[in-house]
mmCIF file of C-alpha atoms and ligand atoms in Angstrom:
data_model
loop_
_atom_site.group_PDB
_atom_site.id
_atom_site.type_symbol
_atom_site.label_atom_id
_atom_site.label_comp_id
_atom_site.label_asym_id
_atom_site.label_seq_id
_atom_site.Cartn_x
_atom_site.Cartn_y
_atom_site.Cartn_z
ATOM 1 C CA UNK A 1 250.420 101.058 104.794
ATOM 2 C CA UNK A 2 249.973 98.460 102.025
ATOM 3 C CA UNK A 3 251.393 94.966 102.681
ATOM 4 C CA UNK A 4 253.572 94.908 99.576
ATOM 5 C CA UNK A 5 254.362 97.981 97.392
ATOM 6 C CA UNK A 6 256.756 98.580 94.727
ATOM 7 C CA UNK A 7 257.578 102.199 93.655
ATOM 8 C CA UNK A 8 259.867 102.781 90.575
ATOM 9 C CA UNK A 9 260.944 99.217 90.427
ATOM 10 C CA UNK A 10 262.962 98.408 87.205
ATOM 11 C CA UNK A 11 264.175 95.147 86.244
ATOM 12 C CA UNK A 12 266.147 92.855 83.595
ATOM 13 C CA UNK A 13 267.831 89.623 83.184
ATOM 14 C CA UNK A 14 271.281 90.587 82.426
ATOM 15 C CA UNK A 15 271.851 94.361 80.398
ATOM 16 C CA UNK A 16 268.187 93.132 79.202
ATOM 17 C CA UNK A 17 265.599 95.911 81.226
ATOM 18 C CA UNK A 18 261.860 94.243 81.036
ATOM 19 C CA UNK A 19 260.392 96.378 83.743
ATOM 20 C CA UNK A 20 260.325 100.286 83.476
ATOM 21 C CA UNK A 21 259.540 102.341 87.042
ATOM 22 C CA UNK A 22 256.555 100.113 87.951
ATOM 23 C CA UNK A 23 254.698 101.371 90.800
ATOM 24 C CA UNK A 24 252.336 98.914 92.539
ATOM 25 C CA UNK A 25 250.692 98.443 95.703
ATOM 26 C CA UNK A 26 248.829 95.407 97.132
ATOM 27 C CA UNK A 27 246.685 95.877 100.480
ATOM 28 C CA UNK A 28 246.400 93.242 102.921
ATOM 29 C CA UNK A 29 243.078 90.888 102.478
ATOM 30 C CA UNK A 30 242.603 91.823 98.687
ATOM 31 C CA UNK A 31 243.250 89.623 95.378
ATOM 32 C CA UNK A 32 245.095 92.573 92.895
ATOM 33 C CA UNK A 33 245.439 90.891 89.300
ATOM 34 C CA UNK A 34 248.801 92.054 87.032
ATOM 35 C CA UNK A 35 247.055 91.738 83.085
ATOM 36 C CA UNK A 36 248.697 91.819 80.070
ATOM 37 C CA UNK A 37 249.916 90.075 77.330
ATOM 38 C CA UNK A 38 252.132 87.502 76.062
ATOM 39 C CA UNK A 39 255.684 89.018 77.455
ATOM 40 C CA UNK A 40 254.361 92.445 79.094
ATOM 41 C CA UNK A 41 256.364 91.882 81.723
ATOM 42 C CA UNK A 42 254.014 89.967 84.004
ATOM 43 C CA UNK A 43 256.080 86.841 85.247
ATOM 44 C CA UNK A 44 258.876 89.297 85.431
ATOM 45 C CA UNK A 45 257.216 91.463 87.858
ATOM 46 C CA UNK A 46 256.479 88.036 90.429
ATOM 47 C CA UNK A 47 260.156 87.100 90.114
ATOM 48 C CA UNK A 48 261.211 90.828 90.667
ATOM 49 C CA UNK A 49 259.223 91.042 94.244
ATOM 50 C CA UNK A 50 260.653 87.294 95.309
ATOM 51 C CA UNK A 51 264.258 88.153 94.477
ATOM 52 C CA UNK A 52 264.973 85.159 92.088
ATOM 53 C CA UNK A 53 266.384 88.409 89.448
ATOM 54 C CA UNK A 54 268.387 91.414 89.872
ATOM 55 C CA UNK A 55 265.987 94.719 90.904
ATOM 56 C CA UNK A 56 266.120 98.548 91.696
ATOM 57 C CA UNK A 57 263.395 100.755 92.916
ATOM 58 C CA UNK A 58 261.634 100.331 95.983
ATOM 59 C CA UNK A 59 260.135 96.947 97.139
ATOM 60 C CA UNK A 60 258.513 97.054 100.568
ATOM 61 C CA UNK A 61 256.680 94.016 102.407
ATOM 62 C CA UNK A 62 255.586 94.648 105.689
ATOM 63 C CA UNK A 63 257.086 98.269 106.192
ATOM 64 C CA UNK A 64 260.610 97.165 105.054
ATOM 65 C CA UNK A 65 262.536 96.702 102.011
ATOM 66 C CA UNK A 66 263.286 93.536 100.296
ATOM 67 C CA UNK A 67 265.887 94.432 98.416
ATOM 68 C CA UNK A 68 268.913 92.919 99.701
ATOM 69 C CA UNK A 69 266.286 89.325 100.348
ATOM 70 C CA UNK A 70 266.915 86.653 98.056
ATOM 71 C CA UNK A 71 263.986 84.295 97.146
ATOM 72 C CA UNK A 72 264.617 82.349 100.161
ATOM 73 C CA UNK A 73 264.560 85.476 102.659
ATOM 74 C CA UNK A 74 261.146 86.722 100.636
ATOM 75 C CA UNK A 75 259.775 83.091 101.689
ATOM 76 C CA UNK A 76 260.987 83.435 105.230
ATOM 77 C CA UNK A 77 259.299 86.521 105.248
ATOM 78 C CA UNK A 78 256.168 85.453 104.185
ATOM 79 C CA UNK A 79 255.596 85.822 100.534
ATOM 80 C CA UNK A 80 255.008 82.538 98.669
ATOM 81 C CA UNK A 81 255.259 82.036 95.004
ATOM 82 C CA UNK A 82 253.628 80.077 92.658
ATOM 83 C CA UNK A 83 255.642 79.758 89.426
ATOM 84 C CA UNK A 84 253.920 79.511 86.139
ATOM 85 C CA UNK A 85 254.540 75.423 85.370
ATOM 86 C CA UNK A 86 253.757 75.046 89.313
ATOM 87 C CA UNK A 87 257.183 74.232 90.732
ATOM 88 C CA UNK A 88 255.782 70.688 92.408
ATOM 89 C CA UNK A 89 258.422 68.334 92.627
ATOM 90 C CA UNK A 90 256.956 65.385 90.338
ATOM 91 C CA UNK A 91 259.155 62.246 91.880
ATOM 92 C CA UNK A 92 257.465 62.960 95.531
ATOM 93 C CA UNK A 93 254.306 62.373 96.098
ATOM 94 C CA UNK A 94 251.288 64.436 96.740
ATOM 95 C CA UNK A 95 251.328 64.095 100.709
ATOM 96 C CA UNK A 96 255.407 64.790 100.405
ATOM 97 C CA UNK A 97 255.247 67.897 98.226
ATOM 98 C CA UNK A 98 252.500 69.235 100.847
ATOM 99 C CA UNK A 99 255.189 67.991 103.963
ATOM 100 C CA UNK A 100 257.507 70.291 101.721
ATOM 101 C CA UNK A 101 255.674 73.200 101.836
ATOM 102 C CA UNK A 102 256.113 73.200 106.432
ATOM 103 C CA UNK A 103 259.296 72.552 106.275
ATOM 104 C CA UNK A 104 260.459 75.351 108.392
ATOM 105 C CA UNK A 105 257.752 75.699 110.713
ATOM 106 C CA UNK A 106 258.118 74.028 113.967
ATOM 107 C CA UNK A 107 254.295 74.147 115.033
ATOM 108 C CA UNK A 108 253.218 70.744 114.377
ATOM 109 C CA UNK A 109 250.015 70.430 115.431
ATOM 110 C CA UNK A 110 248.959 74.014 113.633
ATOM 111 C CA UNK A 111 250.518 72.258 110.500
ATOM 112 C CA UNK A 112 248.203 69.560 110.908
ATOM 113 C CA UNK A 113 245.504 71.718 110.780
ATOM 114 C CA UNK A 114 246.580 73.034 107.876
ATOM 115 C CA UNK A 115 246.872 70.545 105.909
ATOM 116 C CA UNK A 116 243.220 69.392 106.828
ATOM 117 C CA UNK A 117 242.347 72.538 105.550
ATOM 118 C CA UNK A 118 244.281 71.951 102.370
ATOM 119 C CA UNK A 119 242.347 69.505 101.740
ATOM 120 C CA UNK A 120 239.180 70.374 102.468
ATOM 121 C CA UNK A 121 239.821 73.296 99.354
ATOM 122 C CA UNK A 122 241.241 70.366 96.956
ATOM 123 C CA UNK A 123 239.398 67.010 98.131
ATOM 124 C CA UNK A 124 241.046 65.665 95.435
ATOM 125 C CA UNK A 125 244.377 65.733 96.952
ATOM 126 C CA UNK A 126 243.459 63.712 100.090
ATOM 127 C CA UNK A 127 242.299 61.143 97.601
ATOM 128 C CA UNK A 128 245.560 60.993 95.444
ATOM 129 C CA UNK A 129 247.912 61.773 98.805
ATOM 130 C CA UNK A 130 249.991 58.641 98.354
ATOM 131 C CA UNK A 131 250.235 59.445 94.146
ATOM 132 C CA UNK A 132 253.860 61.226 92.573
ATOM 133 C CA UNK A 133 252.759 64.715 91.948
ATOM 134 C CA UNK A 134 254.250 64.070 88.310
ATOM 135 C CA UNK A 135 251.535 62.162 87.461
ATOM 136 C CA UNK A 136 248.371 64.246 88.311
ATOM 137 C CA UNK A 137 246.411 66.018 85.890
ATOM 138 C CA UNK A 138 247.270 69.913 85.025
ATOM 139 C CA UNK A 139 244.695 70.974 87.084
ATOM 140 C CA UNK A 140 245.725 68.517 89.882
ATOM 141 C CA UNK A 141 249.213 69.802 89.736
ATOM 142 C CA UNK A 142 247.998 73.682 90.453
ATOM 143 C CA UNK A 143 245.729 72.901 93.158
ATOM 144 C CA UNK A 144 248.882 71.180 94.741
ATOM 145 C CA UNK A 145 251.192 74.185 93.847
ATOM 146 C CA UNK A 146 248.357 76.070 95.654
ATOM 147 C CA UNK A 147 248.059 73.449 98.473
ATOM 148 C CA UNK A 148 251.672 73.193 99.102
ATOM 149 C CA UNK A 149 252.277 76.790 99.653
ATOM 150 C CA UNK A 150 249.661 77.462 101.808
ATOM 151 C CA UNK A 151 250.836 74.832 104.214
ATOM 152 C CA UNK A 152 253.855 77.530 104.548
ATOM 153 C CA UNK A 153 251.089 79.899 105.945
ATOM 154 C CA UNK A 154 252.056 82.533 103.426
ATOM 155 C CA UNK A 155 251.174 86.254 104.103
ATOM 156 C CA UNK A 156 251.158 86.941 100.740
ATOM 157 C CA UNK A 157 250.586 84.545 97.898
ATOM 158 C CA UNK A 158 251.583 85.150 94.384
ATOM 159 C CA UNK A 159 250.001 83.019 91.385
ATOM 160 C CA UNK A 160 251.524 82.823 87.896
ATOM 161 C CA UNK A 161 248.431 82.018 84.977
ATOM 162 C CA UNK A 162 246.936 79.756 87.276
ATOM 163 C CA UNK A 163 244.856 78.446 84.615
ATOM 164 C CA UNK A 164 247.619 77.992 82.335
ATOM 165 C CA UNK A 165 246.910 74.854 80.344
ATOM 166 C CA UNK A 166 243.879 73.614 82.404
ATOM 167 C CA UNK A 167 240.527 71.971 81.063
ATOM 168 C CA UNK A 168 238.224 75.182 81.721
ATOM 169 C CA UNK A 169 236.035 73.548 84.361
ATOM 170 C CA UNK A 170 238.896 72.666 86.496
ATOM 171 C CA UNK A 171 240.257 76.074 86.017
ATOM 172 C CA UNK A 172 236.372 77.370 87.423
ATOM 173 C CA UNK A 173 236.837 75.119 90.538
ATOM 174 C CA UNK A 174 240.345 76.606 91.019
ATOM 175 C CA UNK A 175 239.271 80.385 91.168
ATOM 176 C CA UNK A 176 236.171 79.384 92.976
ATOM 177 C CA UNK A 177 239.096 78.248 95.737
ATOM 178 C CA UNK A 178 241.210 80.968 95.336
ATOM 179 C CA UNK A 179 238.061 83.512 96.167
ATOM 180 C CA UNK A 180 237.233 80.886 99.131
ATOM 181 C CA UNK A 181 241.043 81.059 100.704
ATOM 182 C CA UNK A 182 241.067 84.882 100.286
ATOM 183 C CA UNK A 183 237.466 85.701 102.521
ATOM 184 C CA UNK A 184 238.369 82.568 104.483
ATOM 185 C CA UNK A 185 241.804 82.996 105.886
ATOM 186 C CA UNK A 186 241.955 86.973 104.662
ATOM 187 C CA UNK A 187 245.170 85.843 102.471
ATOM 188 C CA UNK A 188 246.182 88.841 100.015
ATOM 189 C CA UNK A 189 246.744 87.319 96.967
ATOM 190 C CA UNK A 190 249.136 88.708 94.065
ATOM 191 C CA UNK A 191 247.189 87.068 90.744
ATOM 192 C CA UNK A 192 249.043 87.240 87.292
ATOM 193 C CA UNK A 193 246.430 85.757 84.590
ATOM 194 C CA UNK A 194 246.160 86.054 80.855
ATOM 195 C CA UNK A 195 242.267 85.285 81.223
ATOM 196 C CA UNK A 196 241.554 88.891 82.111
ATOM 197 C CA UNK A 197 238.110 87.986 81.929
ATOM 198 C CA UNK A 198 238.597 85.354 84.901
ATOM 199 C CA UNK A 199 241.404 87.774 86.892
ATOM 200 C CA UNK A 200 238.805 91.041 86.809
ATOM 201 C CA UNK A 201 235.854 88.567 87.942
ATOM 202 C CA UNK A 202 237.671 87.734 91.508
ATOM 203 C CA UNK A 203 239.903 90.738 91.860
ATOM 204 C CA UNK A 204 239.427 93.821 93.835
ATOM 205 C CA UNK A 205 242.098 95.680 91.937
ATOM 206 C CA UNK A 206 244.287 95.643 88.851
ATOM 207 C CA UNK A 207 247.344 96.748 86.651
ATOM 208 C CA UNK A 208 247.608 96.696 83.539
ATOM 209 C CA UNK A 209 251.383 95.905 82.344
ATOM 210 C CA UNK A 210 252.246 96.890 78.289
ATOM 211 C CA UNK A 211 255.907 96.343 77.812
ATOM 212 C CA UNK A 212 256.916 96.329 80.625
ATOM 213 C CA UNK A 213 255.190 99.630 82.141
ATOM 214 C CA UNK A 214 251.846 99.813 84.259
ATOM 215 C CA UNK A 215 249.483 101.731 81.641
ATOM 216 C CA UNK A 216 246.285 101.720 83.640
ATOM 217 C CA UNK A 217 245.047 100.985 87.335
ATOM 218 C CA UNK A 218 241.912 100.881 89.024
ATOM 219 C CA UNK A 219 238.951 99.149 91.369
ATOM 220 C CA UNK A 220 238.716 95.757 88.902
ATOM 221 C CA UNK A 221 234.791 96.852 88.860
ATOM 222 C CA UNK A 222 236.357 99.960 87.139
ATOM 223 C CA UNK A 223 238.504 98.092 84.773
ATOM 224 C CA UNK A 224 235.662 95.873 83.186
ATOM 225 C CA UNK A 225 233.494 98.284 82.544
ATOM 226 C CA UNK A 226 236.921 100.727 80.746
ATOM 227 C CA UNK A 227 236.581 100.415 76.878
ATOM 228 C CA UNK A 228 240.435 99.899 76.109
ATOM 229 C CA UNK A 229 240.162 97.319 78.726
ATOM 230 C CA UNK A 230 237.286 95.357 76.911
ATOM 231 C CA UNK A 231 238.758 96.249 73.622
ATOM 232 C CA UNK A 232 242.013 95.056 73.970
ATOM 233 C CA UNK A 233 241.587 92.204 77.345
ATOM 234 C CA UNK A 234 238.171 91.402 77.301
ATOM 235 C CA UNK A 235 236.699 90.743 73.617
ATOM 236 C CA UNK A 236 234.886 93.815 73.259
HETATM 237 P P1 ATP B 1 253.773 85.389 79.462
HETATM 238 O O1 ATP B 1 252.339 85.502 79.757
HETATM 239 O O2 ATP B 1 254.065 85.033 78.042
HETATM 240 O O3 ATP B 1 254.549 84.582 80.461
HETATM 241 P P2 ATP B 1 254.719 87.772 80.796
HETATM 242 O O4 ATP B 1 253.915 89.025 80.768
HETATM 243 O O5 ATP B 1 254.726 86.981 82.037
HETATM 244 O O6 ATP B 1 254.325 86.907 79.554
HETATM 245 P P3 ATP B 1 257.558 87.811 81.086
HETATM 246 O O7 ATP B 1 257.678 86.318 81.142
HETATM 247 O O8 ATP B 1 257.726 88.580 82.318
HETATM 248 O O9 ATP B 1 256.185 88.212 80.416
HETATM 249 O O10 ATP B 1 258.588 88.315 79.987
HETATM 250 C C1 ATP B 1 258.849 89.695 79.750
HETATM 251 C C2 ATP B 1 260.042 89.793 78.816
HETATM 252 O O11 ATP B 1 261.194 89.297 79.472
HETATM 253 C C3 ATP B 1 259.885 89.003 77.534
HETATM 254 O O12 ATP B 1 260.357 89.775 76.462
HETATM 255 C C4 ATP B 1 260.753 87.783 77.762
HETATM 256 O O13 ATP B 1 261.300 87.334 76.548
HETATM 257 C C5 ATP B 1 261.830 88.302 78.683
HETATM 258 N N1 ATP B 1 262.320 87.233 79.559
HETATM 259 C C6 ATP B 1 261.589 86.466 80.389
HETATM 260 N N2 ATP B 1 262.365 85.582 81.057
HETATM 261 C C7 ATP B 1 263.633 85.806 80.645
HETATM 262 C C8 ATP B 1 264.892 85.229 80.953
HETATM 263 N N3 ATP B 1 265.012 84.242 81.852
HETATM 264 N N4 ATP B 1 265.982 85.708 80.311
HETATM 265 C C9 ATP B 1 265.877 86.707 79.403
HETATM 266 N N5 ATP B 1 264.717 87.309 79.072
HETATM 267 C C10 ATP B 1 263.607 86.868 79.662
#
């Protein structure tokens, strides 16, 4: 049984469909990437699974269906979201937003741990702990995204562009972590990335969304080495 799965989802934002009978299944431990371009349907698809907009179809986490969860209930559950723009509350500071992040777990001392381990991914943000969030770098700002929702020990974490508007080494560093906290703590990631290049590179599997429809899955081996893929996603 996959971990999350979505069969003949469809989804809108008011009489406005975006998402036409996507089917899509994510197995526990693997990174799956969602391509596509500029308004396929991609962010759409994130906020469609977490319950922030108004779905049909089947979504299953866990063996049971999340549609009658709100974004708060998917969170409960286990699924933690990383918006495109990050979501980091800029006025608190770095070691606050990460606090944030725990906030309903009641295991202390296992949160301690975990935000050790936080840091020990993104050195950087034991260094700037006491700094607002507001005013770190991109970069710094999506390793804390990153940082703060791990410390809600996530069973599923979904990224939005990750390397939206980062300075290309930082965004190197950042996928080098997101491989590292997949094999590490066995984490099954849901990536959504423009840079198909970058997504195909760490993924195990992917989707291709056009207009709102899934137009091609496989192994993401499979998918770099497909000619429409490299044609139209990868530069040829
Ligand atoms: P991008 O990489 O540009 O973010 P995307 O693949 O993530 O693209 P979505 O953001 O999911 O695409 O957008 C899909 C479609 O839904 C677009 O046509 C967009 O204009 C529309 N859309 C997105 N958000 C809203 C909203 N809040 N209200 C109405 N329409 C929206």
């Amino acid at each position: 049984m996959p971990l999350l799965e979505l069969a003949g989802l469809h989804a809108g934002y008011g009489q406005r469909r975006v998402l036409h009978d996507i089917d899509l299944s994510v197995e526990a431990g693997e990174i799956v990437a969602i391509l596509g371009a500029n308004g396929a349907g991609k962010t759409t698809t994130l906020r469609a699974i977490s319950g922030t907009i108004v779905r049909s179809g089947r979504v299953m986490f866990l063996g049971a269906s999340l549609l009658g969860c709100g974004a708060a209930d998917a969170a409960r559950l286990g699924i933690a979201h990383v918006p495109e723009g990050r979501g980091t509350m800029g006025q608190l500071t770095v070691a606050e937003n990460l606090q944030l992040g725990a906030y309903v777990r009641r295991d202390k001392v296992v949160v301690a741990g975990d935000l050790e381990r936080v840091f020990s991914y993104f050195p950087i943000l034991r260094e700037r702990h006491k700094q607002y969030a507001g005013t770190l770098s991109g970069g710094e700002q999506q390793m804390l995204a990153i940082g703060r929702s791990l410390m809600s020990k996530p069973k599923c974490l979904m990224l939005d562009e990750p390397s939206l508007g980062i300075a290309p080494l930082l965004v190197k560093t950042i996928f080098e972590k997101i491989v590292e906290i997949n094999k590490e703590l066995g984490l099954t990631i849901l990536l959504v990335e423009q840079n198909a290049n970058l997504a195909l590179e760490v993924s195990h599997y992917g989707y291709v969304l056009e207009t709102g429809k899934i137009i091609l899955e496989d192994t993401s081996a499979a998918l770099r080495q497909n000619e429409e893929v490299r044609a139209a996603y990868l530069g040829g």
